[in-house]
CSV table of C-alpha atoms in Angstrom, one decimal:
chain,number,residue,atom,x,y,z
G,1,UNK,CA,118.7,88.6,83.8
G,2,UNK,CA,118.6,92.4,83.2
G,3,UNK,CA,117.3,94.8,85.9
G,4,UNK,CA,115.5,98.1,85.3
G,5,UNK,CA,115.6,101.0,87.4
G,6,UNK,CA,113.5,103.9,87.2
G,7,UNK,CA,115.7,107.3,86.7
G,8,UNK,CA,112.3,109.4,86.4
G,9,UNK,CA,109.2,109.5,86.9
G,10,UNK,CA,106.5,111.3,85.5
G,11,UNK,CA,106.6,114.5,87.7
G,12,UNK,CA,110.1,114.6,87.4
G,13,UNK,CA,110.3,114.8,83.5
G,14,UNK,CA,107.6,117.6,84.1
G,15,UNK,CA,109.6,119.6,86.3
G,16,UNK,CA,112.9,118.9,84.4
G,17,UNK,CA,111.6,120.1,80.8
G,18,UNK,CA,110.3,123.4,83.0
G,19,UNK,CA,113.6,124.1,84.5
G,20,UNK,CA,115.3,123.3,81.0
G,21,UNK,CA,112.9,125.9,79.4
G,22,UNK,CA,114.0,128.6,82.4
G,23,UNK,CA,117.2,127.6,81.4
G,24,UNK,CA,117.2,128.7,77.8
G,25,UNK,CA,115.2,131.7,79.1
G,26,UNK,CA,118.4,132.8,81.2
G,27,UNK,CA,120.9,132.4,78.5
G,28,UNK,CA,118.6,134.1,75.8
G,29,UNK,CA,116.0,136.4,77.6
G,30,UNK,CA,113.8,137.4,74.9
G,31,UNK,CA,115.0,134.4,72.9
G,32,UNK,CA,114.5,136.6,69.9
G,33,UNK,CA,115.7,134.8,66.7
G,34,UNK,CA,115.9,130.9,68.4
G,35,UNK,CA,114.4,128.5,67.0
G,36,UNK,CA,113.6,124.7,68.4
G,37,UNK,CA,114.2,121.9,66.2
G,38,UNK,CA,113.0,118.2,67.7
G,39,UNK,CA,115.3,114.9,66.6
G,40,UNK,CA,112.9,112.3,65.1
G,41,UNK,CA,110.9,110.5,67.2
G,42,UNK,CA,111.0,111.5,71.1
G,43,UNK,CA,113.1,114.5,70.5
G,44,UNK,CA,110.2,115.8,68.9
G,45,UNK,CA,108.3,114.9,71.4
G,46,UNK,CA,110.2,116.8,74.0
G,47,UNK,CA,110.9,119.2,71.6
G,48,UNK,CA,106.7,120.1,71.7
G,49,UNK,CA,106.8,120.3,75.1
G,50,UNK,CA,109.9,122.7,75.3
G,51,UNK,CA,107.6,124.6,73.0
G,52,UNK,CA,105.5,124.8,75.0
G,53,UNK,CA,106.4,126.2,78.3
G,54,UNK,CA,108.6,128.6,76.3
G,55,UNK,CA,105.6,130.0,74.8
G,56,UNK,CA,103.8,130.2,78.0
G,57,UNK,CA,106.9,132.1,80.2
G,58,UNK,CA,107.2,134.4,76.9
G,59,UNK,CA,103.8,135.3,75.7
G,60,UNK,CA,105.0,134.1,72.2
G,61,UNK,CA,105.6,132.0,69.7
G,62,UNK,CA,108.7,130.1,69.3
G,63,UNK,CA,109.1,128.5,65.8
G,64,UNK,CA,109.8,124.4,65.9
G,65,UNK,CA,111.0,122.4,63.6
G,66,UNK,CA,111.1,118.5,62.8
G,67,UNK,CA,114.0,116.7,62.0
G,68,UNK,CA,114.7,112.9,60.9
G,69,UNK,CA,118.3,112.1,60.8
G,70,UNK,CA,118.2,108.4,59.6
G,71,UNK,CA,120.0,109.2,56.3
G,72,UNK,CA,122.7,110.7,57.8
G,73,UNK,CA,123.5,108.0,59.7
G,74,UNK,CA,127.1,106.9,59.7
G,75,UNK,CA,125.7,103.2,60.8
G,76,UNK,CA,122.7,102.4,58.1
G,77,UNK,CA,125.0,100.5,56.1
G,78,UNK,CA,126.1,98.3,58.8
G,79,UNK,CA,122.3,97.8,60.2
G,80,UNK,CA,120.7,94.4,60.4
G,81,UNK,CA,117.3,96.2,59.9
G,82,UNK,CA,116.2,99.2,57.6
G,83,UNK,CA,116.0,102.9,59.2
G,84,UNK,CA,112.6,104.6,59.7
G,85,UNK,CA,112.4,107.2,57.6
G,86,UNK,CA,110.5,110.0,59.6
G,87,UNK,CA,109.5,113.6,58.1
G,88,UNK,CA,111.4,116.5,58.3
G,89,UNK,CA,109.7,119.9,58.7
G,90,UNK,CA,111.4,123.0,58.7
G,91,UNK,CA,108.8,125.8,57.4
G,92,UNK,CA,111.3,128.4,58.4
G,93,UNK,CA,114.9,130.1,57.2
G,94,UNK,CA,117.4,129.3,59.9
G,95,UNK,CA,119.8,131.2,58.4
G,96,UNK,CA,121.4,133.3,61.1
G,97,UNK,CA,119.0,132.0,64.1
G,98,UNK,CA,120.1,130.3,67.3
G,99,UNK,CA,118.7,126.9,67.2
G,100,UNK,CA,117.8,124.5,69.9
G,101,UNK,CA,118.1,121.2,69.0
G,102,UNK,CA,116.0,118.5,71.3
G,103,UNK,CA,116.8,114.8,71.5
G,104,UNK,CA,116.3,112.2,74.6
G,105,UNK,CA,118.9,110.1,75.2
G,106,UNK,CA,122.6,111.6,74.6
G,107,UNK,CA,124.9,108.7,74.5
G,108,UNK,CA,128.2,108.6,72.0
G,109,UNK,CA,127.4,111.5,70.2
G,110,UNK,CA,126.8,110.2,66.9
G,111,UNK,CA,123.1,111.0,66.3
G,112,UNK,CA,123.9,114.5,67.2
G,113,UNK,CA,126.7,114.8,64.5
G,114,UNK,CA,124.1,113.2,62.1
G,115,UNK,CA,121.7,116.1,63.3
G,116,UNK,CA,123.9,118.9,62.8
G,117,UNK,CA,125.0,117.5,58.8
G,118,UNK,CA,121.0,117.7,58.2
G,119,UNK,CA,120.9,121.7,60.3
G,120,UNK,CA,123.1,122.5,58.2
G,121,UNK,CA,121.9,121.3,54.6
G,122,UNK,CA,119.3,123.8,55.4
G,123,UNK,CA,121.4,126.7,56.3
G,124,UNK,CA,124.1,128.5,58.7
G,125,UNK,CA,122.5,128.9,61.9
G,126,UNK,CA,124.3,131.4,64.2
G,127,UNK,CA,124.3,129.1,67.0
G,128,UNK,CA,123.7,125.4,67.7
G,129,UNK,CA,122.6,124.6,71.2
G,130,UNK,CA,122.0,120.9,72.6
G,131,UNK,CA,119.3,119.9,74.8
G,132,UNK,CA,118.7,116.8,76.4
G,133,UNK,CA,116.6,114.6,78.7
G,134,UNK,CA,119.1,112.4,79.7
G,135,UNK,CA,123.4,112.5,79.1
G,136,UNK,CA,124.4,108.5,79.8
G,137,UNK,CA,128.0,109.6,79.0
G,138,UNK,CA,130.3,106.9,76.8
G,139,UNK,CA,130.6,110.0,74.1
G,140,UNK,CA,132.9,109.0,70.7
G,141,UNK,CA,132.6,112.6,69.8
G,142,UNK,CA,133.1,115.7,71.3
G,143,UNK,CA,129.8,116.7,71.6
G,144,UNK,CA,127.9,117.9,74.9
G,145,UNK,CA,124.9,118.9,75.8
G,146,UNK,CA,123.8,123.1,76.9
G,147,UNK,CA,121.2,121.7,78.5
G,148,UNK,CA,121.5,118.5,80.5
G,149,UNK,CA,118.3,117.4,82.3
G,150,UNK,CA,119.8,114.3,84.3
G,151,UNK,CA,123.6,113.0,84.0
G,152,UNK,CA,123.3,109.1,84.4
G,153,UNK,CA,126.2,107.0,85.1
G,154,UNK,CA,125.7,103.6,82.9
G,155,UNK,CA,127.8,101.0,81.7
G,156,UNK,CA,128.6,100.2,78.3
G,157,UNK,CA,125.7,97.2,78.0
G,158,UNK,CA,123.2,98.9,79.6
G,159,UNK,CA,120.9,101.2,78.2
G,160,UNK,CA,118.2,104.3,78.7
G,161,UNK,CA,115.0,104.4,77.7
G,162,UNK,CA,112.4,107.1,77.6
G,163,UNK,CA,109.2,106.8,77.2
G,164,UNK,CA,106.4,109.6,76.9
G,165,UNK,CA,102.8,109.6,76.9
G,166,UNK,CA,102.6,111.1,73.3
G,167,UNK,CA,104.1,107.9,72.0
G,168,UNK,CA,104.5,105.3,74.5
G,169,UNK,CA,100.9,105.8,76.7
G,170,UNK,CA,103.5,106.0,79.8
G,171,UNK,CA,105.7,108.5,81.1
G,172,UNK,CA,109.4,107.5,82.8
G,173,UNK,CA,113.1,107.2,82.2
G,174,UNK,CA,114.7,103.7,83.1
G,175,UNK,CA,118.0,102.1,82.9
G,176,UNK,CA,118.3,98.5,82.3
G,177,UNK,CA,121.2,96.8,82.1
């Protein structure tokens, strides 16, 4: 029987995406030439919100972006079931711009080296900069996240979820294992 254990709540996930956004504020201050790009499906969803209180604490628009990863995939050969095949939308060069890229869950690292193949079929960013709701460790890569919103411990078998009102009609991070 697997238990599940709330990591955060609603409020929390709130106040966590407005202290990442602060965050990103501190390192960049006018955040001149960055650009937010969202991981298909609930990275893009976060990725809105970080959007969005960026905009507000700037007085400006910061450019976001869309991205699906699926065919970059080192694993959808070895899948029982076919990837989703989401949209990618970047409207914008990102030659030469700082990018932020948004995902939930950061676990071995693998969807974030799929991410950076697909940033960079669409240019040379200056930077690449990792933000995430949740780092559950276990990383095959070395890849880490700038931004880190909650560290969970886990064990190998267990897992996080996140779900957001956008998608999911709830908002809260649990572990169940």
């Amino acid at each position: 029987m697997s238990k599940t254990r709330v990591v955060m709540n609603a409020t929390e996930i709130g106040r966590t995406m407005d202290r990442l956004a602060t965050e990103i504020i501190e390192r960049h201050a006018d955040c001149e030439n960055l650009v937010i790009l969202g991981i298909q499906r609930r990275g893009v969803d976060l990725a809105r919100r970080l959007k969005a209180a960026l905009d507000a604490k700037l007085g400006r628009d910061i450019p976001l972006g869309l991205l699906d990863i699926n065919l970059y995939r080192d694993d959808w050969t070895t899948l029982d079931v076919q990837p989703q095949i989401n949209k990618t939308e970047i409207f914008f060069d990102i030659d030469d711009t700082r990018i932020v890229l948004v995902d939930d869950v950061l676990f071995t690292g693998r969807t974030i080296r799929a991410a950076l193949e697909a940033v960079l079929d669409f240019g040379r960013p200056e930077r690449v900069e990792l933000l995430v709701l949740v780092d559950r460790g276990h990383r095959e890569l070395p890849i880490h996240g700038d931004y880190v919103g909650a560290r969970v411990e886990t064990r190998r078998g267990e897992h996080v979820d996140v779900f957001l009102d956008e998608r999911d009609g709830r908002e809260e991070v649990v572990l169940v294992g």
